[in-house]
Tab-separated table of C-alpha atoms in Angstrom:
chain	number	residue	atom	x	y	z
O	1	MET	CA	-0.048	0.048	0.029
O	2	GLU	CA	1.496	3.276	-1.186
O	3	TYR	CA	1.513	5.226	2.446
O	4	ALA	CA	1.579	2.084	4.741
O	5	PRO	CA	4.564	2.258	7.512
O	6	PRO	CA	7.883	0.958	5.960
O	7	ILE	CA	8.542	-2.969	6.987
O	8	GLY	CA	10.123	-3.218	10.363
O	9	VAL	CA	9.300	0.191	11.685
O	10	ASP	CA	8.467	0.259	15.189
O	11	ALA	CA	6.766	3.494	16.406
O	12	SER	CA	7.518	2.982	20.131
O	13	CYS	CA	11.542	2.955	19.625
O	14	PRO	CA	12.974	4.367	22.688
O	15	HIS	CA	14.940	7.620	23.028
O	16	ARG	CA	18.566	6.921	22.892
O	17	PRO	CA	20.064	9.955	24.682
O	18	ASP	CA	23.601	8.909	23.821
O	19	PHE	CA	23.025	9.135	20.016
O	20	PRO	CA	24.880	12.101	18.687
O	21	PHE	CA	21.754	13.469	17.119
O	22	ALA	CA	19.386	13.017	19.997
O	23	PRO	CA	16.872	15.789	20.221
O	24	PRO	CA	17.272	18.756	20.573
O	25	GLU	CA	20.755	18.284	18.837
O	26	GLY	CA	19.337	16.725	15.871
O	27	THR	CA	17.130	19.752	14.975
O	28	ASP	CA	19.998	22.108	15.807
O	29	ARG	CA	22.252	20.171	13.460
O	30	LEU	CA	19.494	20.363	10.606
O	31	CYS	CA	19.152	24.201	11.061
O	32	GLU	CA	23.025	24.423	10.924
O	33	ASN	CA	23.050	22.524	7.556
O	34	LEU	CA	20.075	24.553	6.314
O	35	VAL	CA	22.002	27.958	6.767
O	36	ASN	CA	25.449	26.709	5.633
O	37	THR	CA	24.570	24.913	2.459
O	38	ARG	CA	26.285	26.137	-0.622
O	39	PHE	CA	25.604	25.718	-4.359
O	40	ASP	CA	28.957	24.090	-4.851
O	41	GLN	CA	28.037	21.140	-2.367
O	42	LEU	CA	24.977	20.100	-4.507
O	43	SER	CA	25.129	17.171	-6.793
O	44	GLU	CA	24.530	17.325	-10.542
O	45	ASP	CA	21.277	15.411	-10.019
O	46	ASN	CA	20.107	18.069	-7.435
O	47	ILE	CA	20.715	20.869	-10.076
O	48	ARG	CA	19.355	18.923	-13.160
O	49	ILE	CA	15.976	17.942	-11.472
O	50	PHE	CA	15.624	21.253	-9.843
O	51	LYS	CA	15.720	23.045	-13.306
O	52	ASP	CA	13.301	20.476	-14.663
O	53	ARG	CA	11.068	21.212	-11.733
O	54	LEU	CA	11.514	25.027	-11.974
O	55	LEU	CA	10.232	24.754	-15.568
O	56	ASP	CA	7.364	22.477	-14.488
O	57	ILE	CA	6.148	24.737	-11.595
O	58	THR	CA	6.336	28.027	-13.868
O	59	GLY	CA	3.940	26.342	-16.267
O	60	CYS	CA	1.709	25.417	-13.295
O	61	ILE	CA	1.722	28.993	-12.342
O	62	PHE	CA	0.328	30.193	-15.792
O	63	GLY	CA	-2.062	27.132	-15.702
O	64	GLY	CA	-3.460	27.965	-12.244
O	65	ALA	CA	-3.938	31.520	-13.245
O	66	VAL	CA	-6.741	30.421	-15.534
O	67	VAL	CA	-9.027	29.098	-12.654
O	68	PRO	CA	-12.146	31.077	-12.734
O	69	GLU	CA	-12.979	30.194	-8.914
O	70	ASP	CA	-9.791	31.954	-7.813
O	71	GLN	CA	-9.854	35.222	-9.669
O	72	PHE	CA	-11.384	37.054	-6.644
O	73	LEU	CA	-8.330	36.518	-4.444
O	74	GLU	CA	-6.324	39.154	-6.570
O	75	THR	CA	-9.136	41.542	-6.037
O	76	MET	CA	-9.466	40.938	-2.255
O	77	LEU	CA	-5.655	41.250	-1.664
O	78	SER	CA	-5.353	44.143	-3.799
O	79	ARG	CA	-8.314	45.925	-1.945
O	80	TRP	CA	-6.468	45.518	1.352
O	81	GLY	CA	-3.314	47.081	-0.403
O	82	GLY	CA	-0.113	47.672	1.282
O	83	ILE	CA	3.579	48.137	0.262
O	84	PRO	CA	3.904	47.222	-3.491
O	85	GLU	CA	7.314	45.171	-2.659
O	86	ALA	CA	6.620	41.666	-4.327
O	87	PRO	CA	5.384	40.656	-7.804
O	88	LEU	CA	2.162	38.757	-8.508
O	89	PHE	CA	2.900	36.026	-11.195
O	90	ALA	CA	0.788	35.721	-14.188
O	91	ARG	CA	-0.746	38.977	-13.023
O	92	LYS	CA	-0.012	42.752	-12.897
O	93	GLY	CA	1.240	44.712	-9.951
O	94	ARG	CA	2.935	44.096	-6.562
O	95	LEU	CA	1.652	43.690	-3.096
O	96	PRO	CA	3.054	43.149	0.291
O	97	MET	CA	5.362	40.006	0.619
O	98	PRO	CA	2.798	37.975	2.697
O	99	SER	CA	0.003	38.774	0.312
O	100	ALA	CA	2.112	37.837	-2.729
O	101	VAL	CA	3.529	34.620	-1.515
O	102	MET	CA	0.099	33.467	-0.723
O	103	LEU	CA	-1.417	34.295	-4.247
O	104	ASN	CA	1.441	33.084	-6.024
O	105	SER	CA	1.520	29.722	-3.939
O	106	ILE	CA	-2.353	29.197	-4.368
O	107	THR	CA	-1.933	29.825	-8.097
O	108	ALA	CA	0.773	27.297	-8.539
O	109	ARG	CA	-1.139	24.546	-6.795
O	110	ALA	CA	-4.627	25.483	-8.199
O	111	ASN	CA	-4.775	22.673	-10.604
O	112	ASP	CA	-2.758	20.199	-8.221
O	113	PHE	CA	-0.341	19.758	-11.438
O	114	GLY	CA	3.025	20.425	-9.771
O	115	ASN	CA	5.913	17.956	-8.732
O	116	MET	CA	6.066	16.221	-5.378
O	117	PHE	CA	7.546	13.104	-3.707
O	118	PHE	CA	10.878	13.093	-1.801
O	119	HIS	CA	13.058	9.915	-2.293
O	120	VAL	CA	14.964	9.300	0.868
O	121	LEU	CA	17.205	6.348	1.336
O	122	GLY	CA	15.010	4.176	-0.825
O	123	ASP	CA	11.798	5.370	0.562
O	124	ARG	CA	9.391	7.474	-1.616
O	125	ILE	CA	7.710	9.936	0.615
O	126	ALA	CA	4.436	11.958	-0.446
O	127	SER	CA	5.160	15.730	-0.187
O	128	HIS	CA	3.463	18.883	-1.139
O	129	CYS	CA	6.173	21.396	-0.722
O	130	GLY	CA	7.206	22.455	-4.478
O	131	GLU	CA	3.857	24.076	-5.129
O	132	THR	CA	4.765	26.522	-2.249
O	133	LEU	CA	8.369	26.710	-2.221
O	134	PHE	CA	8.932	27.577	-5.890
O	135	PRO	CA	6.577	30.352	-6.117
O	136	MET	CA	7.593	31.514	-2.856
O	137	GLY	CA	11.374	31.242	-3.617
O	138	LEU	CA	10.768	33.256	-6.963
O	139	THR	CA	8.800	35.959	-5.063
O	140	LEU	CA	11.454	36.335	-2.469
O	141	ALA	CA	14.319	36.242	-5.188
O	142	ASP	CA	12.642	38.953	-7.149
O	143	THR	CA	12.802	41.468	-4.053
O	144	GLN	CA	16.596	40.837	-3.752
O	145	LYS	CA	19.478	40.638	-5.865
O	146	THR	CA	19.495	36.827	-5.666
O	147	THR	CA	21.664	34.754	-8.236
O	148	GLY	CA	20.669	31.870	-9.711
O	149	GLN	CA	23.071	29.558	-7.689
O	150	GLU	CA	21.552	31.309	-4.508
O	151	PHE	CA	17.903	30.544	-5.431
O	152	ILE	CA	18.719	26.867	-6.010
O	153	ALA	CA	20.592	26.328	-3.073
O	154	ASN	CA	18.138	28.104	-0.846
O	155	GLN	CA	15.327	25.892	-1.967
O	156	VAL	CA	17.335	22.576	-1.943
O	157	ALA	CA	18.650	23.366	1.437
O	158	ALA	CA	15.144	24.009	2.632
O	159	GLU	CA	13.833	20.560	1.046
O	160	ASP	CA	16.536	18.520	2.472
O	161	LEU	CA	15.517	19.749	5.888
O	162	THR	CA	11.955	18.933	5.207
O	163	ALA	CA	12.659	15.393	3.681
O	164	ARG	CA	14.791	14.420	6.631
O	165	VAL	CA	12.085	15.354	9.305
O	166	LEU	CA	9.490	13.459	7.247
O	167	TYR	CA	11.609	10.440	6.729
O	168	THR	CA	11.482	9.917	10.566
O	169	LEU	CA	7.872	9.163	10.596
O	170	PRO	CA	6.543	5.761	10.315
O	171	MET	CA	3.118	7.312	8.667
O	172	ARG	CA	4.341	10.139	6.604
O	173	TRP	CA	1.068	11.024	4.872
O	174	PRO	CA	-0.858	13.377	5.662
O	175	THR	CA	1.853	14.747	7.973
O	176	ASP	CA	3.656	16.075	5.028
O	177	MET	CA	0.990	18.580	4.509
O	178	LEU	CA	1.877	19.813	8.165
O	179	MET	CA	5.420	20.219	7.019
O	180	VAL	CA	4.795	22.720	4.420
O	181	SER	CA	4.800	25.593	6.813
O	182	SER	CA	8.053	24.348	8.110
O	183	ALA	CA	9.490	24.178	4.512
O	184	ALA	CA	8.405	27.809	3.807
O	185	ALA	CA	9.986	29.110	6.988
O	186	ALA	CA	13.164	27.058	6.196
O	187	LEU	CA	13.321	28.667	2.988
O	188	ALA	CA	12.649	32.274	4.028
O	189	ALA	CA	15.291	31.821	6.653
O	190	ARG	CA	17.771	31.678	4.018
O	191	TYR	CA	16.487	34.787	2.400
O	192	TYR	CA	16.244	36.545	5.545
O	193	GLY	CA	20.003	35.732	6.475
O	194	LEU	CA	18.912	34.189	9.685
O	195	ASP	CA	21.284	32.023	11.635
O	196	ALA	CA	20.713	28.583	13.005
O	197	LYS	CA	19.306	29.668	16.147
O	198	GLN	CA	17.065	32.032	14.686
O	199	THR	CA	16.036	29.515	12.065
O	200	LYS	CA	15.064	27.161	14.941
O	201	VAL	CA	12.839	29.969	16.280
O	202	ALA	CA	11.252	30.508	13.081
O	203	LEU	CA	10.473	26.894	12.781
O	204	THR	CA	8.680	26.901	16.218
O	205	TYR	CA	6.144	29.082	14.797
O	206	ALA	CA	5.847	27.577	11.364
O	207	ALA	CA	5.457	23.988	13.009
O	208	THR	CA	3.000	25.208	15.684
O	209	ASN	CA	0.853	27.143	13.239
O	210	ALA	CA	0.942	24.429	10.352
O	211	THR	CA	-2.141	24.050	8.151
O	212	ASP	CA	-3.748	20.791	6.718
O	213	PRO	CA	-6.273	20.462	4.024
O	214	ALA	CA	-7.808	17.807	6.293
O	215	ASN	CA	-11.081	16.919	4.605
O	216	SER	CA	-10.974	19.219	1.803
O	217	TYR	CA	-10.266	16.554	-0.744
O	218	TYR	CA	-13.178	14.113	0.372
O	219	ASP	CA	-15.740	17.297	0.425
O	220	TYR	CA	-14.200	19.007	-2.686
O	221	SER	CA	-13.302	22.215	-0.986
O	222	GLN	CA	-10.583	24.661	-2.433
O	223	GLU	CA	-8.886	24.430	1.099
O	224	PHE	CA	-6.532	22.066	-0.512
O	225	LYS	CA	-4.571	24.883	-2.194
O	226	TYR	CA	-5.241	27.542	0.396
O	227	HIS	CA	-3.126	25.381	2.589
O	228	ASN	CA	-0.069	26.190	0.270
O	229	GLY	CA	-0.775	29.892	0.417
O	230	ALA	CA	-1.274	30.051	4.030
O	231	SER	CA	2.024	28.068	4.461
O	232	ALA	CA	3.914	30.295	2.577
O	233	GLN	CA	2.386	33.410	4.587
O	234	MET	CA	3.222	31.584	7.819
O	235	GLY	CA	6.814	31.123	6.636
O	236	ILE	CA	7.291	34.835	6.107
O	237	TYR	CA	5.581	35.608	9.549
O	238	ALA	CA	7.798	33.025	11.326
O	239	CYS	CA	10.811	34.534	9.917
O	240	GLU	CA	9.786	37.964	10.999
O	241	LEU	CA	9.068	36.887	14.441
O	242	ALA	CA	12.504	35.471	14.689
O	243	LYS	CA	14.114	38.438	13.252
O	244	GLY	CA	12.245	40.783	15.620
O	245	GLY	CA	13.790	38.738	18.591
O	246	TRP	CA	10.977	36.543	19.743
O	247	ASP	CA	11.742	33.204	21.414
O	248	GLY	CA	11.114	29.712	20.379
O	249	TRP	CA	11.094	26.014	21.473
O	250	ALA	CA	14.159	23.737	22.364
O	251	ASP	CA	12.925	21.491	19.580
O	252	PRO	CA	9.800	22.289	17.404
O	253	PHE	CA	9.734	18.851	15.793
O	254	PHE	CA	10.879	16.274	18.232
O	255	GLY	CA	10.468	18.092	21.804
O	256	HIS	CA	7.476	18.023	23.873
O	257	TRP	CA	4.316	18.028	21.774
O	258	GLY	CA	6.541	18.649	18.896
O	259	LEU	CA	5.146	18.533	15.150
O	260	VAL	CA	6.538	14.984	15.036
O	261	THR	CA	6.274	13.741	18.618
O	262	LYS	CA	2.741	14.601	19.085
O	263	GLN	CA	2.032	12.217	16.022
O	264	ILE	CA	3.833	9.235	17.751
O	265	LYS	CA	1.616	6.993	20.161
O	266	ASP	CA	2.694	5.445	23.252
O	267	GLY	CA	4.402	8.374	24.572
O	268	ALA	CA	7.802	7.560	22.580
O	269	PRO	CA	9.818	10.920	22.219
O	270	VAL	CA	11.177	9.980	18.767
O	271	PRO	CA	10.192	7.209	16.040
O	272	ALA	CA	12.536	4.408	14.925
O	273	LEU	CA	13.853	6.142	11.954
O	274	TYR	CA	15.051	9.219	13.623
O	275	GLU	CA	18.653	7.977	13.772
O	276	LYS	CA	18.752	7.074	10.056
O	277	ALA	CA	17.354	10.375	9.025
O	278	PHE	CA	20.666	12.287	9.740
O	279	THR	CA	22.705	9.590	7.260
O	280	GLY	CA	24.661	11.828	4.874
O	281	LEU	CA	23.687	15.209	6.222
O	282	GLY	CA	25.944	17.799	4.705
O	283	GLU	CA	26.833	15.344	2.022
O	284	VAL	CA	23.688	14.440	0.381
O	285	TRP	CA	20.488	16.746	-0.208
O	286	TYR	CA	17.003	15.254	-0.818
O	287	THR	CA	14.678	17.069	-2.973
O	288	GLU	CA	11.342	16.299	-4.637
O	289	GLU	CA	11.554	14.329	-7.939
O	290	SER	CA	8.246	13.100	-9.222
O	291	PHE	CA	6.057	14.881	-11.895
O	292	LYS	CA	2.294	14.771	-12.275
O	293	ARG	CA	1.184	13.892	-15.699
O	294	GLY	CA	-1.937	15.525	-15.273
O	295	PRO	CA	-4.139	17.963	-13.204
O	296	GLY	CA	-5.524	16.397	-10.209
O	297	GLY	CA	-2.583	15.003	-8.130
O	298	ILE	CA	-0.166	12.086	-9.047
O	299	PRO	CA	-2.638	9.169	-8.212
O	300	THR	CA	-4.903	10.108	-11.317
O	301	THR	CA	-1.903	9.092	-13.571
O	302	ALA	CA	-2.793	5.539	-14.057
O	303	ALA	CA	-6.383	6.233	-14.508
O	304	ALA	CA	-5.905	8.774	-17.093
O	305	LYS	CA	-3.495	6.377	-18.911
O	306	CYS	CA	-6.067	3.625	-18.874
O	307	GLY	CA	-8.519	6.040	-20.514
O	308	ALA	CA	-6.015	7.145	-23.045
O	309	GLY	CA	-5.138	3.458	-23.671
O	310	VAL	CA	-8.709	2.400	-24.353
O	311	ARG	CA	-9.033	5.468	-26.603
O	312	GLU	CA	-5.978	4.249	-28.650
O	313	LYS	CA	-7.463	0.906	-29.042
O	314	ILE	CA	-10.887	2.299	-30.281
O	315	LEU	CA	-9.337	4.552	-32.790
O	316	ALA	CA	-7.080	1.635	-33.953
O	317	ASP	CA	-10.010	-0.516	-34.391
O	318	ARG	CA	-12.765	2.021	-35.774
O	319	GLY	CA	-10.498	5.012	-37.055
O	320	THR	CA	-12.930	7.237	-35.040
O	321	LEU	CA	-14.368	7.504	-31.466
O	322	ASP	CA	-18.017	8.556	-31.388
O	323	PRO	CA	-18.933	9.290	-27.597
O	324	ALA	CA	-22.545	8.591	-28.621
O	325	GLN	CA	-21.601	5.039	-29.006
O	326	ILE	CA	-20.092	4.300	-25.603
O	327	LYS	CA	-22.646	2.542	-23.464
O	328	LYS	CA	-20.515	2.281	-20.148
O	329	VAL	CA	-17.197	3.173	-18.599
O	330	ARG	CA	-16.106	0.928	-15.735
O	331	VAL	CA	-12.937	2.018	-13.733
O	332	PHE	CA	-11.448	-0.395	-11.348
O	333	ARG	CA	-8.875	-0.337	-8.685
O	334	SER	CA	-6.998	-3.542	-7.501
O	335	SER	CA	-7.991	-5.088	-4.285
O	336	ASN	CA	-4.526	-4.310	-2.869
O	337	MET	CA	-5.162	-0.639	-3.203
O	338	ARG	CA	-6.750	1.271	-0.309
O	339	PHE	CA	-9.897	3.312	-0.925
O	340	ASN	CA	-9.456	7.046	-0.833
O	341	TYR	CA	-11.171	10.224	-1.924
O	342	TYR	CA	-10.118	9.603	-5.703
O	343	ALA	CA	-12.607	6.687	-5.699
O	344	ASN	CA	-15.551	9.032	-4.831
O	345	PRO	CA	-18.089	9.436	-7.402
O	346	PHE	CA	-17.870	12.482	-10.000
O	347	ASN	CA	-21.019	14.262	-9.238
O	348	ARG	CA	-20.328	17.915	-8.470
O	349	ARG	CA	-19.622	19.010	-12.365
O	350	ASN	CA	-16.773	21.293	-11.249
O	351	HIS	CA	-12.990	21.933	-11.198
O	352	THR	CA	-12.185	20.584	-7.805
O	353	ASN	CA	-14.310	17.505	-8.114
O	354	ALA	CA	-12.696	16.814	-11.529
O	355	LEU	CA	-9.180	17.155	-10.112
O	356	PHE	CA	-9.880	14.375	-7.335
O	357	SER	CA	-11.788	11.812	-9.410
O	358	PHE	CA	-10.438	8.450	-11.021
O	359	GLN	CA	-13.673	8.283	-12.931
O	360	PHE	CA	-13.173	11.854	-14.333
O	361	ALA	CA	-9.721	11.295	-15.248
O	362	ALA	CA	-10.426	8.250	-17.118
O	363	CYS	CA	-13.286	9.529	-18.983
O	364	CYS	CA	-11.702	12.789	-19.837
O	365	ALA	CA	-8.437	11.004	-21.297
O	366	LEU	CA	-10.842	8.522	-23.293
O	367	LEU	CA	-12.602	11.530	-24.960
O	368	HIS	CA	-9.633	13.698	-25.306
O	369	GLY	CA	-6.461	11.503	-24.995
O	370	ALA	CA	-5.153	13.326	-21.968
O	371	VAL	CA	-6.247	15.317	-19.068
O	372	LYS	CA	-5.222	18.884	-19.444
O	373	VAL	CA	-5.721	22.096	-17.571
O	374	ALA	CA	-8.235	23.495	-20.035
O	375	TYR	CA	-10.616	20.251	-19.635
O	376	VAL	CA	-10.680	20.351	-15.892
O	377	GLN	CA	-12.015	23.818	-15.583
O	378	THR	CA	-15.750	24.354	-14.397
O	379	PRO	CA	-16.963	26.102	-17.574
O	380	ALA	CA	-15.314	23.422	-19.891
O	381	ILE	CA	-16.900	20.575	-17.979
O	382	GLU	CA	-20.284	22.331	-18.129
O	383	LYS	CA	-20.048	22.729	-21.694
O	384	ASN	CA	-19.173	19.172	-22.455
O	385	PRO	CA	-22.355	16.885	-22.183
O	386	TYR	CA	-20.718	13.725	-23.243
O	387	LEU	CA	-17.961	13.962	-20.734
O	388	ILE	CA	-20.536	14.736	-17.826
O	389	GLU	CA	-22.755	11.802	-18.887
O	390	LEU	CA	-19.701	9.352	-19.082
O	391	ALA	CA	-18.145	10.500	-15.765
O	392	GLU	CA	-21.409	10.581	-13.871
O	393	GLY	CA	-22.507	7.370	-15.267
O	394	SER	CA	-19.279	5.710	-15.008
O	395	SER	CA	-18.745	3.165	-12.128
O	396	MET	CA	-15.880	2.734	-9.491
O	397	GLU	CA	-15.167	-1.141	-8.912
O	398	VAL	CA	-12.663	-3.295	-7.389
O	399	PHE	CA	-10.976	-6.350	-8.852
O	400	ASP	CA	-8.373	-8.961	-7.854
O	401	SER	CA	-5.399	-8.542	-10.090
O	402	GLY	CA	-3.589	-11.538	-8.883
O	403	SER	CA	-0.457	-9.339	-8.749
O	404	GLU	CA	1.508	-7.963	-5.802
O	405	LYS	CA	1.359	-4.574	-7.847
O	406	SER	CA	-1.427	-1.909	-7.282
O	407	LEU	CA	-3.202	-1.683	-10.741
O	408	MET	CA	-5.920	0.336	-12.089
O	409	LYS	CA	-7.998	-0.882	-15.034
O	410	VAL	CA	-10.539	0.665	-17.373
O	411	ILE	CA	-13.274	-1.144	-19.308
O	412	VAL	CA	-15.391	0.609	-21.948
O	413	GLU	CA	-18.487	-1.220	-23.219
O	414	MET	CA	-19.831	-0.007	-26.541
O	415	LYS	CA	-23.495	0.028	-27.478
O	416	ASP	CA	-22.740	-2.572	-30.130
O	417	GLY	CA	-21.543	-4.896	-27.503
O	418	THR	CA	-17.839	-4.510	-28.094
O	419	VAL	CA	-15.613	-4.099	-25.248
O	420	TYR	CA	-12.158	-2.502	-24.785
O	421	GLU	CA	-9.923	-2.401	-21.865
O	422	ASP	CA	-6.647	-1.180	-20.430
O	423	ILE	CA	-4.697	-1.746	-17.257
O	424	GLN	CA	-1.675	0.400	-15.895
O	425	ASP	CA	0.623	0.038	-12.986
O	426	TYR	CA	-0.801	2.359	-10.166
O	427	SER	CA	2.506	3.010	-8.189
O	428	GLY	CA	4.976	2.633	-10.936
O	429	SER	CA	3.322	4.963	-13.374
O	430	MET	CA	3.501	7.970	-11.031
O	431	HIS	CA	7.308	8.064	-10.508
O	432	ASP	CA	8.956	7.420	-13.957
O	433	TYR	CA	10.941	10.389	-14.672
O	434	PRO	CA	9.464	12.438	-17.621
O	435	SER	CA	11.238	12.957	-20.747
O	436	ARG	CA	12.249	16.420	-21.822
O	437	GLU	CA	9.483	16.207	-24.483
O	438	PHE	CA	6.950	15.705	-21.891
O	439	LEU	CA	8.211	18.462	-19.714
O	440	LEU	CA	8.141	21.083	-22.781
O	441	GLY	CA	4.637	19.857	-23.935
O	442	LYS	CA	3.302	20.330	-20.315
O	443	PHE	CA	4.948	23.732	-19.984
O	444	TRP	CA	3.594	24.975	-23.424
O	445	ASP	CA	-0.025	23.608	-23.014
O	446	GLN	CA	-0.416	25.567	-19.743
O	447	PHE	CA	1.359	28.660	-21.245
O	448	ASP	CA	-0.715	28.613	-24.236
O	449	THR	CA	-3.953	28.014	-22.066
O	450	PHE	CA	-3.088	31.114	-20.164
O	451	GLY	CA	-2.539	32.928	-23.500
O	452	LYS	CA	-1.811	36.643	-22.142
O	453	LEU	CA	1.961	36.542	-23.004
O	454	PRO	CA	3.796	36.286	-26.448
O	455	HIS	CA	5.493	32.957	-27.369
O	456	SER	CA	8.693	34.702	-27.414
O	457	VAL	CA	8.258	35.147	-23.606
O	458	GLY	CA	7.619	31.342	-23.258
O	459	GLU	CA	10.745	30.516	-25.257
O	460	LYS	CA	12.778	32.798	-22.889
O	461	ILE	CA	11.531	31.052	-19.766
O	462	VAL	CA	12.544	27.825	-21.370
O	463	GLU	CA	15.889	28.870	-22.252
O	464	LEU	CA	16.578	30.685	-18.816
O	465	SER	CA	15.138	27.711	-16.668
O	466	GLY	CA	17.636	25.438	-18.294
O	467	LYS	CA	20.570	27.662	-17.356
O	468	ILE	CA	19.234	29.351	-14.138
O	469	GLU	CA	22.294	28.675	-12.203
O	470	GLN	CA	24.161	31.156	-14.437
O	471	LEU	CA	21.967	34.064	-13.805
O	472	ASP	CA	23.454	36.905	-11.759
O	473	ASP	CA	20.194	38.268	-10.695
O	474	MET	CA	16.921	36.261	-10.533
O	475	ARG	CA	14.738	39.226	-11.775
O	476	GLU	CA	15.900	38.256	-15.360
O	477	TYR	CA	13.669	35.284	-14.869
O	478	THR	CA	10.909	36.586	-12.709
O	479	GLN	CA	10.192	39.727	-14.825
O	480	LEU	CA	8.940	37.048	-17.515
O	481	LEU	CA	6.399	35.766	-15.368
O	482	THR	CA	4.366	38.861	-14.855
O	483	LEU	CA	2.163	40.886	-17.055
């Protein structure tokens, strides 16, 4: 199961005070590593993957700017006004830093299309940091003369701290949602020039004021993306409090009622994986590295692939796909997959419901060949009666795959009795590293859907994202992201 505790983990591991990284020393060392990390310490993979992710999230900022339900946010924040210090991406004007990072992060997460998942010591850990840290880092970099190398090092250092703390947990999801505020504070601490002690103070306020989307996925609430904006804003406030001289906890993560220890049962101070989490500290930096193939989160990948696979088979057999000739779409998850909100029915006919629905993803890819930003917007759904009919009339079922792998399957029954099906590896399909062609296609589809900037600007973004470490001033990049 995707988020099950790793084999052999004992959540009641006793606290070993003789361990050199015992609390609060471990958090102190994490903070020291955060503030001292330099670009020349990072690996080629760190830099290569970061540049791919930068282009990916930049595209998501443009794609997220088209969501109709979010347009009031700019008006609201502009009405409140304040110092015009920080840019609004895919928009005009500037606002105070807390407002700008909030709006920019919500925009990047709006279609749930960004990159995620840490890969730490062989474990893949769900994470939702990139859709906050990239827009937040770009916003902060714009207000300072930040070089491309500093921009990369700042974020990689913040992600590494976050990944190592998450690794300690036997049950990482949904605690990863609570870690985004801490990741944001860690990133902001670099831009604020905080030392290690001040950084730990900032992490105190970020950790204890963390936000969590909670039931928003099940209830199809936009709170899932507000969480990213509020976390970015909390990161700014946390650093301002530390800079202003407020005090903090001895250990915001592993101390008494810390963000991590309050998640652990039986009164254990630290979980079993705590000692391993410091392996390679200062030598290896962990970052997110998995890319979403379509709007709506990484779990919809297999469902969309199944829908597209069935479409290809129908076209190969018939030459065309006539939606009126489809009788029924059946979507299956294998019995070794846990039930989650993605398996809930598609019945709201709106953007948020579409993002988190296996049935919508399968039916959308069946009709269009893929799930794209333009297809998941509420007005586009309302104008597509065939898609509504197929998605609402589809079924969500369970099958015994006879395999250890978690699988998804889609069966399409035609009115003439013909049956087509496709099956995909649920977990494996999420983490295959994408080709350059895919990343460029994803960027351009969102940039063109946004449609408010000339193609030459998009070409410059692609060029600079590929050599971001060479920039002397990140404003050369950020100015391309505004109207």
